[in-house]
Short mmCIF file of C-alpha atoms and ligand atoms in Angstrom, two decimals:
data_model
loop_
_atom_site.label_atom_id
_atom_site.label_comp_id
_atom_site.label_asym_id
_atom_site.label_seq_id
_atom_site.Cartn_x
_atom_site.Cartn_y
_atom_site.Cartn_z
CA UNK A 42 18.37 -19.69 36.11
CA UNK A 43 16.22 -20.35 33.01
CA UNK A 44 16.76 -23.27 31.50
CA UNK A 45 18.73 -24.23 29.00
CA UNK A 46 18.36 -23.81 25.22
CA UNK A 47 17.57 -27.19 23.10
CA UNK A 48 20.36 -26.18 19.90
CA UNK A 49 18.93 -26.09 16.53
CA UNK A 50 20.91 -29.33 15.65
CA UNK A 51 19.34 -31.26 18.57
CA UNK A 52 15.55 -30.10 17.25
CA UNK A 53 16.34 -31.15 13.63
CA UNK A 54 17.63 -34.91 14.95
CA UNK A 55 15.13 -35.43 17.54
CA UNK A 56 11.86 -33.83 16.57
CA UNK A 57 9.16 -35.41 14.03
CA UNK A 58 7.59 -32.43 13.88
CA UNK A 59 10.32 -30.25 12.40
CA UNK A 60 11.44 -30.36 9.03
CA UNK A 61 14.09 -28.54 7.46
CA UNK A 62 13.36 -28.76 3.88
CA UNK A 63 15.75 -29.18 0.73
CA UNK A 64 12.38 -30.66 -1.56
CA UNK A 65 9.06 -30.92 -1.36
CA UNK A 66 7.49 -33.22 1.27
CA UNK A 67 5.42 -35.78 0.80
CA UNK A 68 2.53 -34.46 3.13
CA UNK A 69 0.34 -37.04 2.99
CA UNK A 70 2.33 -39.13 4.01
CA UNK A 71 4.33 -36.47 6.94
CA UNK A 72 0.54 -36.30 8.68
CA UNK A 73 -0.79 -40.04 7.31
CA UNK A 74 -3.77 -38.81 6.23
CA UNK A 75 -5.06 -36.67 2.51
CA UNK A 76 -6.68 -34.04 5.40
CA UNK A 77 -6.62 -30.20 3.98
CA UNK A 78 -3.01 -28.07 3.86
CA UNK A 79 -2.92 -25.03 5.56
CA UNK A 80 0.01 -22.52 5.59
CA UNK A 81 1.11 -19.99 8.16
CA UNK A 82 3.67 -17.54 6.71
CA UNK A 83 5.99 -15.99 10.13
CA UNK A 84 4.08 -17.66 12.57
CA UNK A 85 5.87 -16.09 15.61
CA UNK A 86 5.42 -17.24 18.78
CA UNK A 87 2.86 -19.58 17.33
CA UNK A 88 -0.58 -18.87 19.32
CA UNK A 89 -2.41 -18.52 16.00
CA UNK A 90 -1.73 -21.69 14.67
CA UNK A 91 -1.39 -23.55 17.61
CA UNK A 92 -4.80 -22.97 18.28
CA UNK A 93 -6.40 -23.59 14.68
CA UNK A 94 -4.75 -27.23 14.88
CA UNK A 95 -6.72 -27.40 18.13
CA UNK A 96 -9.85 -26.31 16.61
CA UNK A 97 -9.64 -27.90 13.26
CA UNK A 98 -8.02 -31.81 13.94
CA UNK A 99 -9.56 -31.92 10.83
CA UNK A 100 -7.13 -30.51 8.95
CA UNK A 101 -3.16 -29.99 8.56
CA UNK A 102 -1.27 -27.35 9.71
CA UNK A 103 2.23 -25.93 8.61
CA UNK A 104 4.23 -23.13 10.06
CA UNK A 105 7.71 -21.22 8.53
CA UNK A 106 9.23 -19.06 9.87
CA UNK A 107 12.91 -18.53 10.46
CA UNK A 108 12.67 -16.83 14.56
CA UNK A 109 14.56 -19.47 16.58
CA UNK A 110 13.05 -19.02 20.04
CA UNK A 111 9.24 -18.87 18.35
CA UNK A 112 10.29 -22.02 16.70
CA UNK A 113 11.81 -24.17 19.83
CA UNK A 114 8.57 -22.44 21.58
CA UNK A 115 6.09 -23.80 19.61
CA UNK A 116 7.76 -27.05 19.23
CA UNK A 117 7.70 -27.26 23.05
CA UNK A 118 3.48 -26.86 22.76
CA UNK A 119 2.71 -29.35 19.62
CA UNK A 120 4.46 -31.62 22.05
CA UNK A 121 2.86 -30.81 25.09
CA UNK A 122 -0.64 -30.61 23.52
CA UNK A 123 0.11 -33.48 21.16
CA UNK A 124 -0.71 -31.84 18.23
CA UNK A 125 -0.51 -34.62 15.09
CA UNK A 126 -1.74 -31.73 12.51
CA UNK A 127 1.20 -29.41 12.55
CA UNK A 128 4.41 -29.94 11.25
CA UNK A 129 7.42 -26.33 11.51
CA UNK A 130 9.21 -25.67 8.54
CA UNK A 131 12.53 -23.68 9.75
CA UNK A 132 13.76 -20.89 7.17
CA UNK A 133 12.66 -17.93 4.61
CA UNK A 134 9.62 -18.67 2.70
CA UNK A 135 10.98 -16.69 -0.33
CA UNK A 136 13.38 -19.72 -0.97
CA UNK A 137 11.49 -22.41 0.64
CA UNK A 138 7.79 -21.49 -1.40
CA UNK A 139 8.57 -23.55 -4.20
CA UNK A 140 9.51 -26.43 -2.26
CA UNK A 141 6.52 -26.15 0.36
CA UNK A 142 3.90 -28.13 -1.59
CA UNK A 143 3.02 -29.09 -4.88
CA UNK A 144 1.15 -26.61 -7.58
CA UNK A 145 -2.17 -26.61 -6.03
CA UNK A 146 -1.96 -28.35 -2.82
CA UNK A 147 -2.55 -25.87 -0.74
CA UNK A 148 -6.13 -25.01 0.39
CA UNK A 149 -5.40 -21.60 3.06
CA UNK A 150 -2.69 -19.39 3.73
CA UNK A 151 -2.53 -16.81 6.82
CA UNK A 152 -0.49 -14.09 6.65
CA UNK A 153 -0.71 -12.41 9.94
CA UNK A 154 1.39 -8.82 10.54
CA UNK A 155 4.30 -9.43 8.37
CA UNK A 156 7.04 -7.33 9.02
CA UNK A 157 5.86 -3.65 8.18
CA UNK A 158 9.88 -2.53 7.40
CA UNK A 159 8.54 0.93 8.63
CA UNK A 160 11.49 2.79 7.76
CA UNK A 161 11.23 4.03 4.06
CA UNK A 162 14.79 2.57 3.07
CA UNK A 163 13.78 -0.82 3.88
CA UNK A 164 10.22 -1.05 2.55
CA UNK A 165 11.62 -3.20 -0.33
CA UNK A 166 12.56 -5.67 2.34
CA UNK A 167 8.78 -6.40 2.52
CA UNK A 168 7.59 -10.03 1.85
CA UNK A 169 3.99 -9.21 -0.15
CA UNK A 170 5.12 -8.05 -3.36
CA UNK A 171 3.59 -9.11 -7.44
CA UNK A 172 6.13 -12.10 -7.68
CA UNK A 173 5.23 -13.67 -4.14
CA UNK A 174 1.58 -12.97 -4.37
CA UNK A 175 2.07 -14.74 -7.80
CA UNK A 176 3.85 -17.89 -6.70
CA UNK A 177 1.33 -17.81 -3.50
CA UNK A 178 -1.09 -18.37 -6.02
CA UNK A 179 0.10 -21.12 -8.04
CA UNK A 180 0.66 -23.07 -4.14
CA UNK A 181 -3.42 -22.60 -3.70
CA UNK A 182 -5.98 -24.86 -5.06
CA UNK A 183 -9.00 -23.18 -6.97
CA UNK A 184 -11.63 -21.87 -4.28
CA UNK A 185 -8.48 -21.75 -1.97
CA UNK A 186 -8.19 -18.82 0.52
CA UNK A 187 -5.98 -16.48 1.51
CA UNK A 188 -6.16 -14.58 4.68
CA UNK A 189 -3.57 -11.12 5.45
CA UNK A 190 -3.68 -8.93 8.64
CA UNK A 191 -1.42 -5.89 9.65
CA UNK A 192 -1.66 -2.89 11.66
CA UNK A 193 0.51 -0.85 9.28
CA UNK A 194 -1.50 1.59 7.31
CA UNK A 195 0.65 1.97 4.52
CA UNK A 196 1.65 -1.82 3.84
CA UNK A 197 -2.12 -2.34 4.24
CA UNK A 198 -3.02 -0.48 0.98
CA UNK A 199 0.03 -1.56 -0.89
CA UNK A 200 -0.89 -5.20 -0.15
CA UNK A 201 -4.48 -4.23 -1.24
CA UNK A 202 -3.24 -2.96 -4.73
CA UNK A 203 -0.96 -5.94 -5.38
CA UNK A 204 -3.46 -8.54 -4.58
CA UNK A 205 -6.68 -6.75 -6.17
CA UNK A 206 -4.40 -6.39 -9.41
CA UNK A 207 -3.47 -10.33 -9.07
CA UNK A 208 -6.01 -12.15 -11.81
CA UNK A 209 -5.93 -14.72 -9.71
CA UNK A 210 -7.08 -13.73 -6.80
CA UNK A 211 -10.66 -12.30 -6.26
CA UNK A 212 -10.89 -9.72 -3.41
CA UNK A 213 -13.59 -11.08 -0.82
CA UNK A 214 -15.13 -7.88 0.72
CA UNK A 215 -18.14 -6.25 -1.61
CA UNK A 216 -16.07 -3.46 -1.92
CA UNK A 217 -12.53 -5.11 -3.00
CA UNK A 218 -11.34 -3.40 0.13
CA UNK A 219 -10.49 -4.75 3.77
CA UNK A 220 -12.59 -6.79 6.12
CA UNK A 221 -13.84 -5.00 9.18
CA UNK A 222 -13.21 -8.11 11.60
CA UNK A 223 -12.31 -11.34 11.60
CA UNK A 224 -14.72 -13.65 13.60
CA UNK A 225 -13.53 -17.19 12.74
CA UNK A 226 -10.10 -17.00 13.75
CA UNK A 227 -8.26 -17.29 16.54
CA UNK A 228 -6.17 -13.75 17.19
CA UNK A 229 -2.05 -14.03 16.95
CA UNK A 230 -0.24 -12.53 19.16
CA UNK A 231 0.65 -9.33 17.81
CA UNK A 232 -3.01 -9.05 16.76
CA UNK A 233 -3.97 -9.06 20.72
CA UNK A 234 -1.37 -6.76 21.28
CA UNK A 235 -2.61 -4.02 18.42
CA UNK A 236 -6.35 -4.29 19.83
CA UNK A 237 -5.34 -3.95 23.51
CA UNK A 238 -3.92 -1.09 22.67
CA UNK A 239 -6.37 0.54 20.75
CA UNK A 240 -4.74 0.70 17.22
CA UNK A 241 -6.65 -0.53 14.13
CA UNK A 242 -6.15 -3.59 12.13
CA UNK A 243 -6.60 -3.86 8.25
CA UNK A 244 -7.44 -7.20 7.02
CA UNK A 245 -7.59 -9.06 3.65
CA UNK A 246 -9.15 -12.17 2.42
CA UNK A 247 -8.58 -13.35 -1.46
CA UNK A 248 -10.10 -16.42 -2.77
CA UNK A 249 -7.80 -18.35 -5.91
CA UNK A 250 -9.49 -18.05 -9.11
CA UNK A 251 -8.79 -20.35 -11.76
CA UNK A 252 -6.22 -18.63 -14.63
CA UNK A 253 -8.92 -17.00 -17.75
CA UNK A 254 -8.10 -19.10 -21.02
CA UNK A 255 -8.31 -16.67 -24.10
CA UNK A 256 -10.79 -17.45 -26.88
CA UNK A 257 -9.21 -17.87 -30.36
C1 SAM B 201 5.72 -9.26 13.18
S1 SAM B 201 5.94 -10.95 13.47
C2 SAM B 201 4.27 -11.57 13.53
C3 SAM B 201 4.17 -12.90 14.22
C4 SAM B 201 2.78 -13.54 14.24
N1 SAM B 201 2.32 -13.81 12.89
C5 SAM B 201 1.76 -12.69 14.96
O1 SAM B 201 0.87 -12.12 14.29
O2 SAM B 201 1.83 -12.62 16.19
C6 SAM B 201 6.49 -11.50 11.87
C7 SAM B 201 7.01 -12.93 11.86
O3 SAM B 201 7.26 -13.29 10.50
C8 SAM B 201 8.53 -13.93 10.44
N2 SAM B 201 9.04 -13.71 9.08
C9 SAM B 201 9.41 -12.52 8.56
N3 SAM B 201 9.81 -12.67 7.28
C10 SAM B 201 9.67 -14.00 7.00
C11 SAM B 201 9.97 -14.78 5.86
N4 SAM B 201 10.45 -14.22 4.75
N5 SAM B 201 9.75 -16.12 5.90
C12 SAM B 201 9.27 -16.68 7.05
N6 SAM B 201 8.98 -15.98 8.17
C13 SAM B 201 9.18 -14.66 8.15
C14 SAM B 201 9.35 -13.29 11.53
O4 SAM B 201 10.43 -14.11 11.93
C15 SAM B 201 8.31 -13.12 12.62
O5 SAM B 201 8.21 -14.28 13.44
#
């Protein structure tokens, strides 16, 4: 028998590390400390940002995603490590993105194999679009980064051509096109799955330019 299942309710009342959010924490105060903010949009089963917490104590680490077992998973291995950098926010980052963080607080996002909605009648269902890239934006300090992986070919290109055509983001590859590998990051899980089998994997990284002022 496997054991049983801690209940939503019970992680919410019990865990320090969990917050389900209704306005916009105080951070520095959540990790007692004015370390860097970095995001993880659909963190899964959490490897990925489990182990850039380990790697960088340095900084402060928050996950949303809305994928119940992932999150009482991960919950499970902050407390077992005893990882103080990383604090779960449960639910849809559409809603939640403009009560995440302040205008500017944030200094990385990751982005790591959103869901590719394959099938043509639910591409719309896709989470990188003009209006989230936008409000990404206004989340990141200047110089801030953002980082985007996927396997699918086709949401590759259209994340490619909504970010290059963001003014404030500046595409980091010579080319304004993807990154051939990532070296300083850990791999997520569905990234080690893609490679062990051979498929390719497009990534993205955008640095936050400040907004151009207009000359009178
Ligand atoms: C394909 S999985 C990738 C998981 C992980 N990033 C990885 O690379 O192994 C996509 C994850 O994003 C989450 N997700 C999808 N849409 C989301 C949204 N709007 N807000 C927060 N999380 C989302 C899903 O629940 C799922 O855990």
């Amino acid at each position: 028998m496997g054991k049983p299942l801690i209940s939503f309710a019970q992680i919410k009342e019990q865990d320090p590390y969990f917050l389900d959010i209704d306005e916009i924490p105080d951070w520095q105060a959540q990790f007692g400390n004015t370390n860097p903010l970095k995001l993880e949009i659909g963190f899964g089963m959490g490897n990925f940002l489990i182990e850039m917490a380990a790697k960088e104590p340095g900084s402060n680490f928050i996950g949303i995603d809305f994928y119940h077992k992932g999150i009482r998973k991960i919950i499970t291995r902050i407390k077992n490590l005893q990882l103080e950098n990383i604090r779960i926010v449960y639910g849809d980052i559409r809603s939640k993105i403009s009560i995440l963080c302040q205008d500017g607080e944030l200094e990385t996002a990751y982005i790591n194999f959103p869901d590719p909605w394959p099938k043509k009648r639910h591409i719309k269902r896709r989470l990188i679009k003009p209006e989230f890239i936008n409000q990404l934006a206004q989340k990141l300090d200047l110089e801030g980064n953002v980082y985007l992986a996927t396997d699918s070919e086709s949401y590759a290109y259209e994340m490619l051509d909504y970010f290059n055509s963001e003014t404030l983001f500046q595409n980091l590859d010579n080319n304004k096109g993807f990154i051939k590998e990532r070296i300083d990051l850990p791999k997520s899980k569905y990234e080690k799955n893609f490679i062990n089998a051979g498929e390719k994997v497009f990534y993205l990284e955008y640095l936050r330019l400040a907004a151009m002022t207009s000359i009178a």
